[in-house]
Amino acid sequence: MYYNDNPPPHFHAKYGENETVVAIETGEILAGWLPPRALGLVEEWRERHKAELLDDWRLAEQREPLVRIAPLE
């Protein structure tokens, strides 16, 4: 997540040299590409942490420090 990003609320996910931009609410891919297996893991993580991601989005809009979100275990 970056402080200067525009709506809709989203986050960036990287895997190797690939990157995608994922809408927090819907999981829609807004840009980029990840291999299917990696994208599946990103989707699982997004579903588990949707509320935290939205909280961080609001913090980013206010230029406040973001709260670290745990990775998948």
PDB file of N, CA and C in Angstrom:
ATOM      1  N   MET A   1       0.852  -1.159   0.000  1.00  0.00           N
ATOM      2  CA  MET A   1       0.000   0.000   0.000  1.00  0.00           C
ATOM      3  C   MET A   1       0.905   1.231   0.000  1.00  0.00           C
ATOM      4  N   TYR A   2       0.519   2.215  -0.777  1.00  0.00           N
ATOM      5  CA  TYR A   2       1.318   3.427  -0.871  1.00  0.00           C
ATOM      6  C   TYR A   2       0.472   4.625  -0.457  1.00  0.00           C
ATOM      7  N   TYR A   3       1.100   5.616   0.131  1.00  0.00           N
ATOM      8  CA  TYR A   3       0.395   6.787   0.630  1.00  0.00           C
ATOM      9  C   TYR A   3      -0.240   7.628  -0.482  1.00  0.00           C
ATOM     10  N   ASN A   4       0.301   7.614  -1.658  1.00  0.00           N
ATOM     11  CA  ASN A   4      -0.219   8.486  -2.716  1.00  0.00           C
ATOM     12  C   ASN A   4      -1.134   7.758  -3.702  1.00  0.00           C
ATOM     13  N   ASP A   5      -1.629   6.570  -3.339  1.00  0.00           N
ATOM     14  CA  ASP A   5      -2.513   5.811  -4.233  1.00  0.00           C
ATOM     15  C   ASP A   5      -3.909   6.419  -4.292  1.00  0.00           C
ATOM     16  N   ASN A   6      -4.569   6.214  -5.415  1.00  0.00           N
ATOM     17  CA  ASN A   6      -5.937   6.688  -5.623  1.00  0.00           C
ATOM     18  C   ASN A   6      -6.923   5.558  -5.387  1.00  0.00           C
ATOM     19  N   PRO A   7      -8.191   5.898  -5.075  1.00  0.00           N
ATOM     20  CA  PRO A   7      -9.222   4.868  -4.919  1.00  0.00           C
ATOM     21  C   PRO A   7      -9.385   4.061  -6.205  1.00  0.00           C
ATOM     22  N   PRO A   8      -9.973   2.892  -6.129  1.00  0.00           N
ATOM     23  CA  PRO A   8     -10.578   2.266  -4.969  1.00  0.00           C
ATOM     24  C   PRO A   8      -9.507   1.727  -4.021  1.00  0.00           C
ATOM     25  N   PRO A   9      -9.884   1.459  -2.755  1.00  0.00           N
ATOM     26  CA  PRO A   9      -8.919   0.888  -1.817  1.00  0.00           C
ATOM     27  C   PRO A   9      -8.312  -0.392  -2.380  1.00  0.00           C
ATOM     28  N   HIS A  10      -6.999  -0.463  -2.364  1.00  0.00           N
ATOM     29  CA  HIS A  10      -6.302  -1.604  -2.950  1.00  0.00           C
ATOM     30  C   HIS A  10      -4.929  -1.769  -2.305  1.00  0.00           C
ATOM     31  N   PHE A  11      -4.287  -2.881  -2.653  1.00  0.00           N
ATOM     32  CA  PHE A  11      -2.910  -3.114  -2.209  1.00  0.00           C
ATOM     33  C   PHE A  11      -2.136  -3.722  -3.361  1.00  0.00           C
ATOM     34  N   HIS A  12      -0.826  -3.662  -3.247  1.00  0.00           N
ATOM     35  CA  HIS A  12       0.077  -4.209  -4.246  1.00  0.00           C
ATOM     36  C   HIS A  12       0.661  -5.509  -3.701  1.00  0.00           C
ATOM     37  N   ALA A  13       0.681  -6.539  -4.529  1.00  0.00           N
ATOM     38  CA  ALA A  13       1.267  -7.820  -4.145  1.00  0.00           C
ATOM     39  C   ALA A  13       2.363  -8.160  -5.147  1.00  0.00           C
ATOM     40  N   LYS A  14       3.519  -8.583  -4.621  1.00  0.00           N
ATOM     41  CA  LYS A  14       4.650  -8.936  -5.477  1.00  0.00           C
ATOM     42  C   LYS A  14       5.023 -10.393  -5.270  1.00  0.00           C
ATOM     43  N   TYR A  15       5.405 -11.022  -6.361  1.00  0.00           N
ATOM     44  CA  TYR A  15       5.891 -12.397  -6.325  1.00  0.00           C
ATOM     45  C   TYR A  15       6.992 -12.487  -7.370  1.00  0.00           C
ATOM     46  N   GLY A  16       8.222 -12.643  -6.926  1.00  0.00           N
ATOM     47  CA  GLY A  16       9.341 -12.623  -7.857  1.00  0.00           C
ATOM     48  C   GLY A  16       9.401 -11.285  -8.566  1.00  0.00           C
ATOM     49  N   GLU A  17       9.422 -11.322  -9.874  1.00  0.00           N
ATOM     50  CA  GLU A  17       9.466 -10.088 -10.662  1.00  0.00           C
ATOM     51  C   GLU A  17       8.068  -9.612 -11.065  1.00  0.00           C
ATOM     52  N   ASN A  18       7.041 -10.326 -10.639  1.00  0.00           N
ATOM     53  CA  ASN A  18       5.667  -9.978 -11.002  1.00  0.00           C
ATOM     54  C   ASN A  18       4.995  -9.194  -9.890  1.00  0.00           C
ATOM     55  N   GLU A  19       4.078  -8.325 -10.276  1.00  0.00           N
ATOM     56  CA  GLU A  19       3.322  -7.533  -9.314  1.00  0.00           C
ATOM     57  C   GLU A  19       1.898  -7.368  -9.808  1.00  0.00           C
ATOM     58  N   THR A  20       0.969  -7.331  -8.868  1.00  0.00           N
ATOM     59  CA  THR A  20      -0.425  -7.079  -9.198  1.00  0.00           C
ATOM     60  C   THR A  20      -1.006  -6.091  -8.195  1.00  0.00           C
ATOM     61  N   VAL A  21      -2.076  -5.458  -8.584  1.00  0.00           N
ATOM     62  CA  VAL A  21      -2.801  -4.531  -7.723  1.00  0.00           C
ATOM     63  C   VAL A  21      -4.184  -5.140  -7.509  1.00  0.00           C
ATOM     64  N   VAL A  22      -4.567  -5.306  -6.231  1.00  0.00           N
ATOM     65  CA  VAL A  22      -5.788  -6.028  -5.878  1.00  0.00           C
ATOM     66  C   VAL A  22      -6.736  -5.115  -5.105  1.00  0.00           C
ATOM     67  N   ALA A  23      -7.990  -5.048  -5.535  1.00  0.00           N
ATOM     68  CA  ALA A  23      -9.015  -4.290  -4.812  1.00  0.00           C
ATOM     69  C   ALA A  23      -9.309  -4.997  -3.485  1.00  0.00           C
ATOM     70  N   ILE A  24      -9.291  -4.249  -2.397  1.00  0.00           N
ATOM     71  CA  ILE A  24      -9.490  -4.843  -1.070  1.00  0.00           C
ATOM     72  C   ILE A  24     -10.892  -5.432  -0.940  1.00  0.00           C
ATOM     73  N   GLU A  25     -11.900  -4.697  -1.317  1.00  0.00           N
ATOM     74  CA  GLU A  25     -13.283  -5.138  -1.112  1.00  0.00           C
ATOM     75  C   GLU A  25     -13.649  -6.369  -1.935  1.00  0.00           C
ATOM     76  N   THR A  26     -13.262  -6.400  -3.192  1.00  0.00           N
ATOM     77  CA  THR A  26     -13.744  -7.435  -4.118  1.00  0.00           C
ATOM     78  C   THR A  26     -12.712  -8.476  -4.515  1.00  0.00           C
ATOM     79  N   GLY A  27     -11.441  -8.163  -4.362  1.00  0.00           N
ATOM     80  CA  GLY A  27     -10.394  -9.060  -4.839  1.00  0.00           C
ATOM     81  C   GLY A  27     -10.124  -8.916  -6.330  1.00  0.00           C
ATOM     82  N   GLU A  28     -10.790  -7.973  -6.976  1.00  0.00           N
ATOM     83  CA  GLU A  28     -10.588  -7.743  -8.407  1.00  0.00           C
ATOM     84  C   GLU A  28      -9.135  -7.348  -8.661  1.00  0.00           C
ATOM     85  N   ILE A  29      -8.567  -7.893  -9.735  1.00  0.00           N
ATOM     86  CA  ILE A  29      -7.220  -7.509 -10.160  1.00  0.00           C
ATOM     87  C   ILE A  29      -7.351  -6.219 -10.955  1.00  0.00           C
ATOM     88  N   LEU A  30      -6.757  -5.159 -10.447  1.00  0.00           N
ATOM     89  CA  LEU A  30      -6.851  -3.845 -11.090  1.00  0.00           C
ATOM     90  C   LEU A  30      -5.726  -3.612 -12.088  1.00  0.00           C
ATOM     91  N   ALA A  31      -4.610  -4.280 -11.877  1.00  0.00           N
ATOM     92  CA  ALA A  31      -3.460  -4.138 -12.783  1.00  0.00           C
ATOM     93  C   ALA A  31      -2.485  -5.267 -12.490  1.00  0.00           C
ATOM     94  N   GLY A  32      -1.657  -5.561 -13.462  1.00  0.00           N
ATOM     95  CA  GLY A  32      -0.579  -6.513 -13.258  1.00  0.00           C
ATOM     96  C   GLY A  32      -1.000  -7.961 -13.363  1.00  0.00           C
ATOM     97  N   TRP A  33      -0.089  -8.848 -12.923  1.00  0.00           N
ATOM     98  CA  TRP A  33      -0.297 -10.283 -13.061  1.00  0.00           C
ATOM     99  C   TRP A  33       0.552 -11.018 -12.041  1.00  0.00           C
ATOM    100  N   LEU A  34       0.009 -12.102 -11.502  1.00  0.00           N
ATOM    101  CA  LEU A  34       0.756 -13.051 -10.675  1.00  0.00           C
ATOM    102  C   LEU A  34       0.415 -14.450 -11.162  1.00  0.00           C
ATOM    103  N   PRO A  35       1.334 -15.404 -10.990  1.00  0.00           N
ATOM    104  CA  PRO A  35       1.005 -16.787 -11.333  1.00  0.00           C
ATOM    105  C   PRO A  35      -0.221 -17.242 -10.529  1.00  0.00           C
ATOM    106  N   PRO A  36      -1.029 -18.134 -11.082  1.00  0.00           N
ATOM    107  CA  PRO A  36      -2.262 -18.550 -10.417  1.00  0.00           C
ATOM    108  C   PRO A  36      -2.082 -19.019  -8.967  1.00  0.00           C
ATOM    109  N   ARG A  37      -1.062 -19.811  -8.684  1.00  0.00           N
ATOM    110  CA  ARG A  37      -0.857 -20.302  -7.314  1.00  0.00           C
ATOM    111  C   ARG A  37      -0.598 -19.142  -6.360  1.00  0.00           C
ATOM    112  N   ALA A  38       0.266 -18.219  -6.750  1.00  0.00           N
ATOM    113  CA  ALA A  38       0.562 -17.055  -5.913  1.00  0.00           C
ATOM    114  C   ALA A  38      -0.679 -16.187  -5.749  1.00  0.00           C
ATOM    115  N   LEU A  39      -1.434 -16.014  -6.810  1.00  0.00           N
ATOM    116  CA  LEU A  39      -2.655 -15.210  -6.740  1.00  0.00           C
ATOM    117  C   LEU A  39      -3.669 -15.839  -5.786  1.00  0.00           C
ATOM    118  N   GLY A  40      -3.745 -17.151  -5.767  1.00  0.00           N
ATOM    119  CA  GLY A  40      -4.628 -17.842  -4.829  1.00  0.00           C
ATOM    120  C   GLY A  40      -4.250 -17.568  -3.384  1.00  0.00           C
ATOM    121  N   LEU A  41      -2.956 -17.543  -3.099  1.00  0.00           N
ATOM    122  CA  LEU A  41      -2.489 -17.247  -1.748  1.00  0.00           C
ATOM    123  C   LEU A  41      -2.788 -15.798  -1.373  1.00  0.00           C
ATOM    124  N   VAL A  42      -2.619 -14.901  -2.331  1.00  0.00           N
ATOM    125  CA  VAL A  42      -2.931 -13.488  -2.091  1.00  0.00           C
ATOM    126  C   VAL A  42      -4.416 -13.329  -1.794  1.00  0.00           C
ATOM    127  N   GLU A  43      -5.258 -14.033  -2.526  1.00  0.00           N
ATOM    128  CA  GLU A  43      -6.706 -13.954  -2.308  1.00  0.00           C
ATOM    129  C   GLU A  43      -7.079 -14.488  -0.925  1.00  0.00           C
ATOM    130  N   GLU A  44      -6.483 -15.591  -0.529  1.00  0.00           N
ATOM    131  CA  GLU A  44      -6.744 -16.139   0.805  1.00  0.00           C
ATOM    132  C   GLU A  44      -6.342 -15.131   1.881  1.00  0.00           C
ATOM    133  N   TRP A  45      -5.179 -14.520   1.720  1.00  0.00           N
ATOM    134  CA  TRP A  45      -4.689 -13.515   2.671  1.00  0.00           C
ATOM    135  C   TRP A  45      -5.626 -12.309   2.696  1.00  0.00           C
ATOM    136  N   ARG A  46      -6.061 -11.840   1.527  1.00  0.00           N
ATOM    137  CA  ARG A  46      -6.963 -10.686   1.454  1.00  0.00           C
ATOM    138  C   ARG A  46      -8.256 -10.960   2.200  1.00  0.00           C
ATOM    139  N   GLU A  47      -8.823 -12.142   1.997  1.00  0.00           N
ATOM    140  CA  GLU A  47     -10.079 -12.499   2.674  1.00  0.00           C
ATOM    141  C   GLU A  47      -9.909 -12.497   4.192  1.00  0.00           C
ATOM    142  N   ARG A  48      -8.801 -13.036   4.676  1.00  0.00           N
ATOM    143  CA  ARG A  48      -8.551 -13.115   6.125  1.00  0.00           C
ATOM    144  C   ARG A  48      -8.315 -11.744   6.753  1.00  0.00           C
ATOM    145  N   HIS A  49      -7.792 -10.810   5.979  1.00  0.00           N
ATOM    146  CA  HIS A  49      -7.341  -9.529   6.538  1.00  0.00           C
ATOM    147  C   HIS A  49      -8.041  -8.317   5.931  1.00  0.00           C
ATOM    148  N   LYS A  50      -9.215  -8.520   5.353  1.00  0.00           N
ATOM    149  CA  LYS A  50      -9.917  -7.431   4.668  1.00  0.00           C
ATOM    150  C   LYS A  50     -10.132  -6.218   5.585  1.00  0.00           C
ATOM    151  N   ALA A  51     -10.584  -6.447   6.811  1.00  0.00           N
ATOM    152  CA  ALA A  51     -10.840  -5.326   7.725  1.00  0.00           C
ATOM    153  C   ALA A  51      -9.546  -4.581   8.053  1.00  0.00           C
ATOM    154  N   GLU A  52      -8.468  -5.316   8.276  1.00  0.00           N
ATOM    155  CA  GLU A  52      -7.176  -4.692   8.571  1.00  0.00           C
ATOM    156  C   GLU A  52      -6.661  -3.900   7.366  1.00  0.00           C
ATOM    157  N   LEU A  53      -6.851  -4.448   6.181  1.00  0.00           N
ATOM    158  CA  LEU A  53      -6.427  -3.752   4.967  1.00  0.00           C
ATOM    159  C   LEU A  53      -7.188  -2.438   4.803  1.00  0.00           C
ATOM    160  N   LEU A  54      -8.491  -2.475   5.052  1.00  0.00           N
ATOM    161  CA  LEU A  54      -9.279  -1.245   4.948  1.00  0.00           C
ATOM    162  C   LEU A  54      -8.859  -0.229   6.012  1.00  0.00           C
ATOM    163  N   ASP A  55      -8.545  -0.700   7.218  1.00  0.00           N
ATOM    164  CA  ASP A  55      -8.039   0.200   8.261  1.00  0.00           C
ATOM    165  C   ASP A  55      -6.737   0.854   7.820  1.00  0.00           C
ATOM    166  N   ASP A  56      -5.832   0.060   7.245  1.00  0.00           N
ATOM    167  CA  ASP A  56      -4.564   0.617   6.761  1.00  0.00           C
ATOM    168  C   ASP A  56      -4.787   1.603   5.617  1.00  0.00           C
ATOM    169  N   TRP A  57      -5.762   1.314   4.746  1.00  0.00           N
ATOM    170  CA  TRP A  57      -6.065   2.235   3.651  1.00  0.00           C
ATOM    171  C   TRP A  57      -6.452   3.602   4.220  1.00  0.00           C
ATOM    172  N   ARG A  58      -7.314   3.578   5.246  1.00  0.00           N
ATOM    173  CA  ARG A  58      -7.742   4.835   5.876  1.00  0.00           C
ATOM    174  C   ARG A  58      -6.552   5.564   6.515  1.00  0.00           C
ATOM    175  N   LEU A  59      -5.672   4.803   7.151  1.00  0.00           N
ATOM    176  CA  LEU A  59      -4.470   5.412   7.728  1.00  0.00           C
ATOM    177  C   LEU A  59      -3.611   6.050   6.637  1.00  0.00           C
ATOM    178  N   ALA A  60      -3.453   5.354   5.520  1.00  0.00           N
ATOM    179  CA  ALA A  60      -2.640   5.878   4.414  1.00  0.00           C
ATOM    180  C   ALA A  60      -3.241   7.165   3.864  1.00  0.00           C
ATOM    181  N   GLU A  61      -4.569   7.222   3.782  1.00  0.00           N
ATOM    182  CA  GLU A  61      -5.225   8.447   3.307  1.00  0.00           C
ATOM    183  C   GLU A  61      -4.910   9.637   4.214  1.00  0.00           C
ATOM    184  N   GLN A  62      -4.713   9.356   5.500  1.00  0.00           N
ATOM    185  CA  GLN A  62      -4.422  10.408   6.475  1.00  0.00           C
ATOM    186  C   GLN A  62      -2.921  10.590   6.703  1.00  0.00           C
ATOM    187  N   ARG A  63      -2.121   9.888   5.900  1.00  0.00           N
ATOM    188  CA  ARG A  63      -0.666   9.945   6.004  1.00  0.00           C
ATOM    189  C   ARG A  63      -0.159   9.505   7.375  1.00  0.00           C
ATOM    190  N   GLU A  64      -0.871   8.542   7.979  1.00  0.00           N
ATOM    191  CA  GLU A  64      -0.496   7.982   9.275  1.00  0.00           C
ATOM    192  C   GLU A  64       0.302   6.704   9.046  1.00  0.00           C
ATOM    193  N   PRO A  65       1.101   6.300  10.030  1.00  0.00           N
ATOM    194  CA  PRO A  65       1.846   5.039   9.889  1.00  0.00           C
ATOM    195  C   PRO A  65       0.886   3.853   9.742  1.00  0.00           C
ATOM    196  N   LEU A  66       1.238   2.950   8.860  1.00  0.00           N
ATOM    197  CA  LEU A  66       0.425   1.758   8.637  1.00  0.00           C
ATOM    198  C   LEU A  66       0.729   0.703   9.693  1.00  0.00           C
ATOM    199  N   VAL A  67      -0.239  -0.169   9.944  1.00  0.00           N
ATOM    200  CA  VAL A  67      -0.080  -1.268  10.883  1.00  0.00           C
ATOM    201  C   VAL A  67       0.297  -2.515  10.082  1.00  0.00           C
ATOM    202  N   ARG A  68       1.369  -3.180  10.505  1.00  0.00           N
ATOM    203  CA  ARG A  68       1.813  -4.376   9.799  1.00  0.00           C
ATOM    204  C   ARG A  68       0.758  -5.463   9.904  1.00  0.00           C
ATOM    205  N   ILE A  69       0.500  -6.143   8.804  1.00  0.00           N
ATOM    206  CA  ILE A  69      -0.480  -7.221   8.746  1.00  0.00           C
ATOM    207  C   ILE A  69       0.280  -8.541   8.599  1.00  0.00           C
ATOM    208  N   ALA A  70      -0.083  -9.510   9.414  1.00  0.00           N
ATOM    209  CA  ALA A  70       0.616 -10.784   9.431  1.00  0.00           C
ATOM    210  C   ALA A  70       0.524 -11.482   8.075  1.00  0.00           C
ATOM    211  N   PRO A  71       1.599 -12.183   7.678  1.00  0.00           N
ATOM    212  CA  PRO A  71       1.557 -12.959   6.434  1.00  0.00           C
ATOM    213  C   PRO A  71       0.763 -14.249   6.653  1.00  0.00           C
ATOM    214  N   LEU A  72       0.513 -14.978   5.569  1.00  0.00           N
ATOM    215  CA  LEU A  72      -0.105 -16.296   5.689  1.00  0.00           C
ATOM    216  C   LEU A  72       0.858 -17.223   6.407  1.00  0.00           C
ATOM    217  N   GLU A  73       0.320 -18.076   7.209  1.00  0.00           N
ATOM    218  CA  GLU A  73       1.149 -19.073   7.925  1.00  0.00           C
ATOM    219  C   GLU A  73       1.048 -20.403   7.213  1.00  0.00           C
TER     220      GLU A  73
END
